[in-house]
């Protein structure tokens, strides 16, 4: 009887360690992905900011697992196109969803 209880206790402890170990790795993976996404988001933002002749201060950048989403306002369709092209050329970007809209109050 005692050895059966000991065995059951051992298997219960092993199961708890196994399941909580997996959950910890999953959370660490999510944290790493979040950090990577933020770094790529900054790279896209810097690429937009370092582009002479174009004004992208009204553009927001979101990044998740290689996919960039651009939103916000620009004054011309050329600026919208150029922002998408700049984002696509950042290493690590796989797709760009360009949701930038044209500013109807541009002048």
Steps between C-alpha positions, in 0.01 A plus 500: 500500500780739592694426181185558292448842665867582447474401134185709453669797668804464275291490181292797615813704569649400165182603319495839675864565412444395139194717449632810675831463317319511166295803599816685603665432165189617313494827694871550443445443129218756493718750687782447252262544207364822654853638539588404141180659370575824684854507358370453144231762562775747598702409189204578275433826686868603465497415128197725454655781704831483310339542160576849364224685320211310656299583808387192694447647847129416479565133420466230767689171472391166647706183457421137578698197382625657178180685413496879505181702517521868414223741595455873542496798266719629216444784254549318168448159346872500414582527872268208576662287229850600609430418868388150400808451284734620777338262751522206257873560453580465872676168557269257682176643361301239310175685428372856516138598551480864401198656672630856467234749396535827314455817702195676359596822684840537338465856397 
